[in-house]
GROMACS .gro file of C-alpha atoms in nm:
model
  298
    1MET     CA    1   0.040  -0.005   0.018
    2ASP     CA    2   0.279   0.255   0.074
    3PHE     CA    3   0.463   0.157  -0.281
    4ASN     CA    4   0.142   0.257  -0.409
    5VAL     CA    5   0.122   0.559  -0.236
    6LYS     CA    6   0.421   0.693  -0.295
    7LYS     CA    7   0.417   0.577  -0.677
    8LEU     CA    8   0.085   0.768  -0.702
    9ALA     CA    9   0.233   1.100  -0.556
   10SER     CA   10   0.566   1.035  -0.796
   11ASP     CA   11   0.292   1.049  -1.084
   12ALA     CA   12   0.139   1.310  -0.886
   13GLY     CA   13   0.448   1.492  -0.953
   14VAL     CA   14   0.548   1.427  -1.281
   15PHE     CA   15   0.243   1.539  -1.407
   16PHE     CA   16   0.280   1.874  -1.244
   17THR     CA   17   0.559   1.960  -1.387
   18ARG     CA   18   0.478   1.901  -1.755
   19ALA     CA   19   0.185   2.070  -1.687
   20VAL     CA   20   0.402   2.400  -1.552
   21GLN     CA   21   0.602   2.299  -1.835
   22PHE     CA   22   0.349   2.316  -2.132
   23THR     CA   23   0.226   2.571  -1.982
   24GLU     CA   24   0.460   2.822  -1.971
   25GLU     CA   25   0.620   2.704  -2.346
   26LYS     CA   26   0.264   2.823  -2.453
   27LEU     CA   27   0.311   3.199  -2.280
   28GLY     CA   28   0.621   3.161  -2.442
   29SER     CA   29   0.821   3.200  -2.087
   30ALA     CA   30   1.043   2.866  -2.157
   31GLU     CA   31   1.231   2.685  -2.389
   32LYS     CA   32   1.096   2.429  -2.590
   33THR     CA   33   1.341   2.163  -2.747
   34GLU     CA   34   1.259   2.170  -3.129
   35LEU     CA   35   1.257   1.831  -3.350
   36ASP     CA   36   1.464   1.860  -3.648
   37ALA     CA   37   1.333   1.936  -4.005
   38HIS     CA   38   1.305   1.595  -4.138
   39PHE     CA   39   1.179   1.421  -3.856
   40GLU     CA   40   0.908   1.722  -3.803
   41ASN     CA   41   0.844   1.635  -4.175
   42LEU     CA   42   0.747   1.284  -4.102
   43LEU     CA   43   0.501   1.359  -3.818
   44SER     CA   44   0.332   1.628  -4.095
   45ARG     CA   45   0.310   1.372  -4.368
   46ALA     CA   46   0.153   1.121  -4.089
   47ASP     CA   47  -0.103   1.378  -3.980
   48SER     CA   48  -0.185   1.439  -4.355
   49THR     CA   49  -0.200   1.054  -4.410
   50LYS     CA   50  -0.466   1.019  -4.101
   51ASN     CA   51  -0.694   1.243  -4.244
   52TRP     CA   52  -0.711   1.167  -4.555
   53THR     CA   53  -0.771   0.821  -4.502
   54GLU     CA   54  -1.036   0.878  -4.247
   55LYS     CA   55  -1.200   1.129  -4.557
   56ILE     CA   56  -1.144   0.859  -4.863
   57LEU     CA   57  -1.321   0.559  -4.577
   58ARG     CA   58  -1.589   0.768  -4.551
   59GLN     CA   59  -1.665   0.868  -4.805
   60SER     CA   60  -1.614   0.542  -4.965
   61GLU     CA   61  -1.896   0.393  -4.701
   62VAL     CA   62  -2.115   0.691  -4.762
   63LEU     CA   63  -2.037   0.539  -5.131
   64LEU     CA   64  -2.097   0.221  -5.111
   65GLN     CA   65  -2.372   0.248  -4.881
   66PRO     CA   66  -2.586   0.543  -4.901
   67ASN     CA   67  -2.819   0.443  -4.577
   68PRO     CA   68  -2.727   0.621  -4.286
   69SER     CA   69  -2.901   0.351  -4.087
   70ALA     CA   70  -2.757   0.035  -4.309
   71ARG     CA   71  -2.426   0.247  -4.209
   72VAL     CA   72  -2.504   0.199  -3.863
   73GLU     CA   73  -2.626  -0.141  -3.788
   74GLU     CA   74  -2.323  -0.259  -4.001
   75PHE     CA   75  -2.123  -0.060  -3.845
   76LEU     CA   76  -2.234  -0.163  -3.453
   77TYR     CA   77  -2.259  -0.561  -3.598
   78GLU     CA   78  -1.810  -0.511  -3.682
   79LYS     CA   79  -1.793  -0.369  -3.328
   80LEU     CA   80  -1.971  -0.688  -3.203
   81ASP     CA   81  -1.755  -0.902  -3.460
   82ARG     CA   82  -2.091  -1.048  -3.640
   83LYS     CA   83  -2.108  -1.168  -3.918
   84ILE     CA   84  -2.304  -0.833  -4.119
   85PRO     CA   85  -2.650  -0.997  -4.239
   86SER     CA   86  -2.683  -0.988  -4.656
   87ARG     CA   87  -2.881  -0.726  -4.778
   88VAL     CA   88  -3.090  -0.724  -5.134
   89THR     CA   89  -2.945  -0.515  -5.328
   90ASN     CA   90  -3.203  -0.229  -5.507
   91GLY     CA   91  -3.177  -0.392  -5.811
   92GLU     CA   92  -3.222  -0.762  -5.699
   93LEU     CA   93  -3.538  -0.622  -5.572
   94LEU     CA   94  -3.655  -0.422  -5.848
   95GLY     CA   95  -3.584  -0.784  -6.073
   96GLN     CA   96  -3.857  -0.958  -5.833
   97TYR     CA   97  -4.070  -0.701  -5.887
   98MET     CA   98  -4.096  -0.733  -6.312
   99THR     CA   99  -4.006  -1.130  -6.252
  100GLU     CA  100  -4.435  -1.131  -6.009
  101ALA     CA  101  -4.548  -0.857  -6.253
  102ALA     CA  102  -4.414  -1.118  -6.499
  103ASN     CA  103  -4.630  -1.423  -6.357
  104ASP     CA  104  -4.932  -1.232  -6.255
  105PHE     CA  105  -4.930  -1.112  -6.636
  106GLY     CA  106  -4.843  -1.416  -6.793
  107PRO     CA  107  -4.529  -1.513  -6.878
  108SER     CA  108  -4.622  -1.626  -7.209
  109SER     CA  109  -4.776  -1.267  -7.339
  110PRO     CA  110  -4.540  -1.038  -7.518
  111TYR     CA  111  -4.578  -0.796  -7.186
  112GLY     CA  112  -4.449  -1.083  -6.969
  113GLN     CA  113  -4.140  -1.263  -7.117
  114THR     CA  114  -3.994  -0.880  -7.150
  115LEU     CA  115  -4.033  -0.832  -6.817
  116ILE     CA  116  -3.917  -1.177  -6.734
  117LYS     CA  117  -3.604  -1.145  -6.995
  118VAL     CA  118  -3.578  -0.801  -6.860
  119GLY     CA  119  -3.618  -0.873  -6.436
  120GLU     CA  120  -3.311  -1.170  -6.465
  121THR     CA  121  -3.093  -0.924  -6.610
  122GLN     CA  122  -3.179  -0.688  -6.338
  123LYS     CA  123  -3.110  -0.930  -6.067
  124ARG     CA  124  -2.776  -1.015  -6.208
  125LEU     CA  125  -2.701  -0.648  -6.185
  126GLY     CA  126  -2.816  -0.653  -5.816
  127ILE     CA  127  -2.613  -0.956  -5.777
  128ALA     CA  128  -2.279  -0.803  -5.948
  129GLU     CA  129  -2.334  -0.514  -5.686
  130ARG     CA  130  -2.334  -0.715  -5.385
  131ASP     CA  131  -2.048  -0.909  -5.507
  132PHE     CA  132  -1.896  -0.558  -5.577
  133ILE     CA  133  -1.960  -0.396  -5.208
  134HIS     CA  134  -1.863  -0.732  -5.056
  135SER     CA  135  -1.518  -0.758  -5.211
  136SER     CA  136  -1.446  -0.379  -5.176
  137SER     CA  137  -1.488  -0.384  -4.800
  138ILE     CA  138  -1.249  -0.655  -4.776
  139ASN     CA  139  -0.998  -0.535  -4.989
  140PHE     CA  140  -1.021  -0.118  -4.988
  141LEU     CA  141  -1.168  -0.034  -4.644
  142THR     CA  142  -1.029  -0.348  -4.444
  143PRO     CA  143  -0.668  -0.175  -4.529
  144LEU     CA  144  -0.790   0.207  -4.409
  145ARG     CA  145  -0.974   0.046  -4.173
  146ASN     CA  146  -0.646  -0.186  -3.995
  147PHE     CA  147  -0.397   0.168  -4.054
  148LEU     CA  148  -0.624   0.408  -3.839
  149GLU     CA  149  -0.672   0.116  -3.572
  150GLY     CA  150  -0.341  -0.029  -3.547
  151ASP     CA  151  -0.102   0.201  -3.746
  152TRP     CA  152  -0.157   0.545  -3.638
  153ARG     CA  153  -0.252   0.408  -3.324
  154THR     CA  154   0.078   0.322  -3.226
  155ILE     CA  155   0.238   0.579  -3.354
  156SER     CA  156  -0.038   0.799  -3.133
  157LYS     CA  157   0.067   0.598  -2.882
  158GLU     CA  158   0.497   0.663  -2.965
  159ARG     CA  159   0.431   1.041  -3.023
  160ARG     CA  160   0.242   1.074  -2.680
  161ILE     CA  161   0.538   0.944  -2.489
  162LEU     CA  162   0.765   1.142  -2.725
  163GLN     CA  163   0.557   1.448  -2.585
  164ASN     CA  164   0.619   1.331  -2.226
  165ARG     CA  165   0.917   1.279  -2.242
  166ARG     CA  166   1.046   1.612  -2.429
  167LEU     CA  167   0.828   1.766  -2.130
  168ASP     CA  168   1.041   1.579  -1.926
  169LEU     CA  169   1.366   1.688  -2.094
  170ASP     CA  170   1.302   2.077  -2.067
  171ALA     CA  171   1.218   2.090  -1.763
  172CYS     CA  172   1.489   1.952  -1.655
  173LYS     CA  173   1.679   2.181  -1.866
  174ALA     CA  174   1.450   2.496  -1.724
  175ARG     CA  175   1.549   2.299  -1.339
  176LEU     CA  176   1.981   2.304  -1.424
  177LYS     CA  177   1.924   2.669  -1.534
  178LYS     CA  178   1.760   2.818  -1.234
  179ALA     CA  179   2.008   2.608  -1.024
  180LYS     CA  180   2.270   2.733  -1.252
  181ALA     CA  181   2.195   3.117  -1.196
  182ALA     CA  182   2.163   3.045  -0.809
  183GLU     CA  183   2.411   2.905  -0.757
  184ALA     CA  184   2.678   3.169  -0.891
  185LYS     CA  185   2.441   3.446  -0.694
  186ALA     CA  186   2.577   3.247  -0.393
  187ALA     CA  187   2.872   3.233  -0.490
  188ALA     CA  188   2.840   3.591  -0.513
  189LEU     CA  189   2.814   3.717  -0.205
  190PRO     CA  190   3.015   3.956  -0.032
  191ASP     CA  191   3.230   3.780   0.212
  192PHE     CA  192   3.087   3.840   0.567
  193GLN     CA  193   3.417   3.641   0.728
  194GLU     CA  194   3.566   3.912   1.002
  195THR     CA  195   3.261   4.106   1.056
  196ARG     CA  196   2.954   3.900   1.048
  197PRO     CA  197   3.059   3.564   1.097
  198ARG     CA  198   2.724   3.417   1.143
  199ASN     CA  199   2.621   3.527   0.741
  200TYR     CA  200   2.948   3.375   0.634
  201VAL     CA  201   2.832   3.024   0.730
  202LEU     CA  202   2.487   3.118   0.632
  203SER     CA  203   2.661   3.238   0.285
  204ALA     CA  204   2.901   2.922   0.193
  205SER     CA  205   2.590   2.666   0.344
  206ALA     CA  206   2.406   2.794   0.101
  207SER     CA  207   2.660   2.773  -0.205
  208ALA     CA  208   2.709   2.392  -0.077
  209LEU     CA  209   2.367   2.325  -0.120
  210TRP     CA  210   2.276   2.471  -0.469
  211SER     CA  211   2.612   2.356  -0.611
  212ASP     CA  212   2.447   2.019  -0.496
  213GLU     CA  213   2.125   2.061  -0.651
  214VAL     CA  214   2.297   2.147  -1.002
  215ASP     CA  215   2.478   1.793  -0.993
  216LYS     CA  216   2.188   1.649  -0.936
  217ALA     CA  217   1.996   1.864  -1.191
  218GLU     CA  218   2.239   1.788  -1.425
  219HIS     CA  219   2.216   1.395  -1.336
  220GLU     CA  220   1.846   1.446  -1.393
  221LEU     CA  221   1.909   1.594  -1.770
  222ARG     CA  222   2.119   1.366  -1.882
  223VAL     CA  223   1.880   1.092  -1.778
  224ALA     CA  224   1.594   1.314  -1.961
  225GLN     CA  225   1.806   1.330  -2.259
  226THR     CA  226   1.902   0.959  -2.326
  227GLU     CA  227   1.475   0.862  -2.246
  228PHE     CA  228   1.447   1.171  -2.501
  229ASP     CA  229   1.672   1.009  -2.791
  230ARG     CA  230   1.597   0.676  -2.731
  231GLN     CA  231   1.172   0.736  -2.816
  232ALA     CA  232   1.285   0.980  -3.092
  233GLU     CA  233   1.424   0.706  -3.250
  234VAL     CA  234   1.189   0.447  -3.159
  235THR     CA  235   0.890   0.691  -3.354
  236ARG     CA  236   1.079   0.760  -3.607
  237LEU     CA  237   1.162   0.395  -3.654
  238LEU     CA  238   0.754   0.408  -3.661
  239LEU     CA  239   0.728   0.681  -3.960
  240GLU     CA  240   0.978   0.621  -4.156
  241GLY     CA  241   1.101   0.245  -4.332
  242LYS     CA  242   1.441   0.222  -4.454
  243ALA     CA  243   1.492  -0.066  -4.718
  244ARG     CA  244   1.829  -0.204  -4.881
  245VAL     CA  245   1.800  -0.275  -5.253
  246LEU     CA  246   1.834  -0.639  -5.378
  247TYR     CA  247   1.876  -0.645  -5.752
  248ASP     CA  248   1.906  -0.386  -5.988
  249TYR     CA  249   1.572  -0.214  -6.082
  250GLU     CA  250   1.483  -0.096  -6.398
  251ALA     CA  251   1.124   0.188  -6.352
  252ALA     CA  252   0.834   0.092  -6.666
  253ASP     CA  253   0.737   0.442  -6.688
  254SER     CA  254   0.787   0.762  -6.472
  255THR     CA  255   0.564   0.694  -6.222
  256GLU     CA  256   0.791   0.403  -6.055
  257LEU     CA  257   1.147   0.487  -5.941
  258GLY     CA  258   1.442   0.273  -6.100
  259LEU     CA  259   1.659   0.136  -5.842
  260LYS     CA  260   2.042  -0.029  -5.798
  261ALA     CA  261   2.157  -0.310  -5.562
  262ASP     CA  262   2.291  -0.226  -5.216
  263GLU     CA  263   2.168   0.119  -5.193
  264LEU     CA  264   1.966   0.226  -4.935
  265ILE     CA  265   1.599   0.358  -5.007
  266THR     CA  266   1.334   0.558  -4.750
  267VAL     CA  267   1.038   0.319  -4.870
  268TYR     CA  268   0.618   0.371  -4.777
  269SER     CA  269   0.335   0.228  -4.797
  270LEU     CA  270  -0.019   0.468  -4.918
  271PRO     CA  271  -0.373   0.371  -4.803
  272GLY     CA  272  -0.514   0.175  -5.101
  273MET     CA  273  -0.174   0.035  -5.231
  274ASP     CA  274  -0.157  -0.237  -5.399
  275PRO     CA  275   0.081  -0.454  -5.110
  276ASP     CA  276   0.365  -0.600  -5.373
  277TRP     CA  277   0.450  -0.228  -5.419
  278LEU     CA  278   0.584   0.057  -5.174
  279ILE     CA  279   0.618   0.402  -5.235
  280GLY     CA  280   1.061   0.496  -5.234
  281GLU     CA  281   1.233   0.834  -5.221
  282ARG     CA  282   1.591   0.828  -5.304
  283GLY     CA  283   1.702   1.254  -5.176
  284ASN     CA  284   1.449   1.455  -5.405
  285GLN     CA  285   1.328   1.122  -5.630
  286LYS     CA  286   1.050   0.960  -5.552
  287GLY     CA  287   0.816   0.657  -5.715
  288LYS     CA  288   0.706   0.339  -5.672
  289VAL     CA  289   0.902   0.003  -5.630
  290PRO     CA  290   0.841  -0.346  -5.605
  291VAL     CA  291   0.889  -0.520  -5.280
  292THR     CA  292   1.027  -0.846  -5.380
  293TYR     CA  293   1.339  -0.610  -5.450
  294LEU     CA  294   1.358  -0.491  -5.151
  295GLU     CA  295   1.477  -0.566  -4.777
  296LEU     CA  296   1.325  -0.443  -4.533
  297LEU     CA  297   1.541  -0.307  -4.223
  298SER     CA  298   1.272  -0.084  -4.004
   0.00000   0.00000   0.00000
């Protein structure tokens, strides 16, 4: 029980320190460690990918299922991990009505024969539409959802950790700066040893105290810097994939990137891309590259 109370108090202290650092940064009264331009570009690209993926997913769902109530029902079935019931499409329903009407008018009458022929065609169109919706859901919507519910959640989690590590680092920098300023002020106090011995003792004691505080702050800064650097590397590896080229590859058109064996390139995927391809970047050059020609390193 004592351990839990101590941990709770420690966590509360860390949270308060981060909140103070964050607030002072927003007010412009505290310095903030900035990420390098490449890292910021990776974060911006990740945010853009997430935003566009959400828009494409929502609009695709509307296109495949215009009925809002039906979309809500399908969403609930999916969250409950239950099979979505098969629905008759409007084309199938129209074909069924035509067939029933033909039987009512007489299947051997010219009108009845026409209704039967058109109705059967309409049924086949409705079945093709249902198959298309099912196939699109599996092959197009599912990868988009997997990105948002899997990869993006992992990236968001690591980014939150990185933000906390950055706040801890900057709080340690601020603490060290204050400790050094206080140490210098204590060391600059006049020597009262002859006239006021008691004040001299207090001054020397304060100087030693601030010296210890500086040593402690420097140690905490080194620990915070190590943790920040480690988390920054973890986050960067999630955002930026590296690959070694296994074989030479000649680009078939302007959308592809030519490759040379043993070179290193940056690779990443885009929502809805063919899984056999990735986007490759080499300096200012960019294009599609085949996965079979690559060895992914991160």
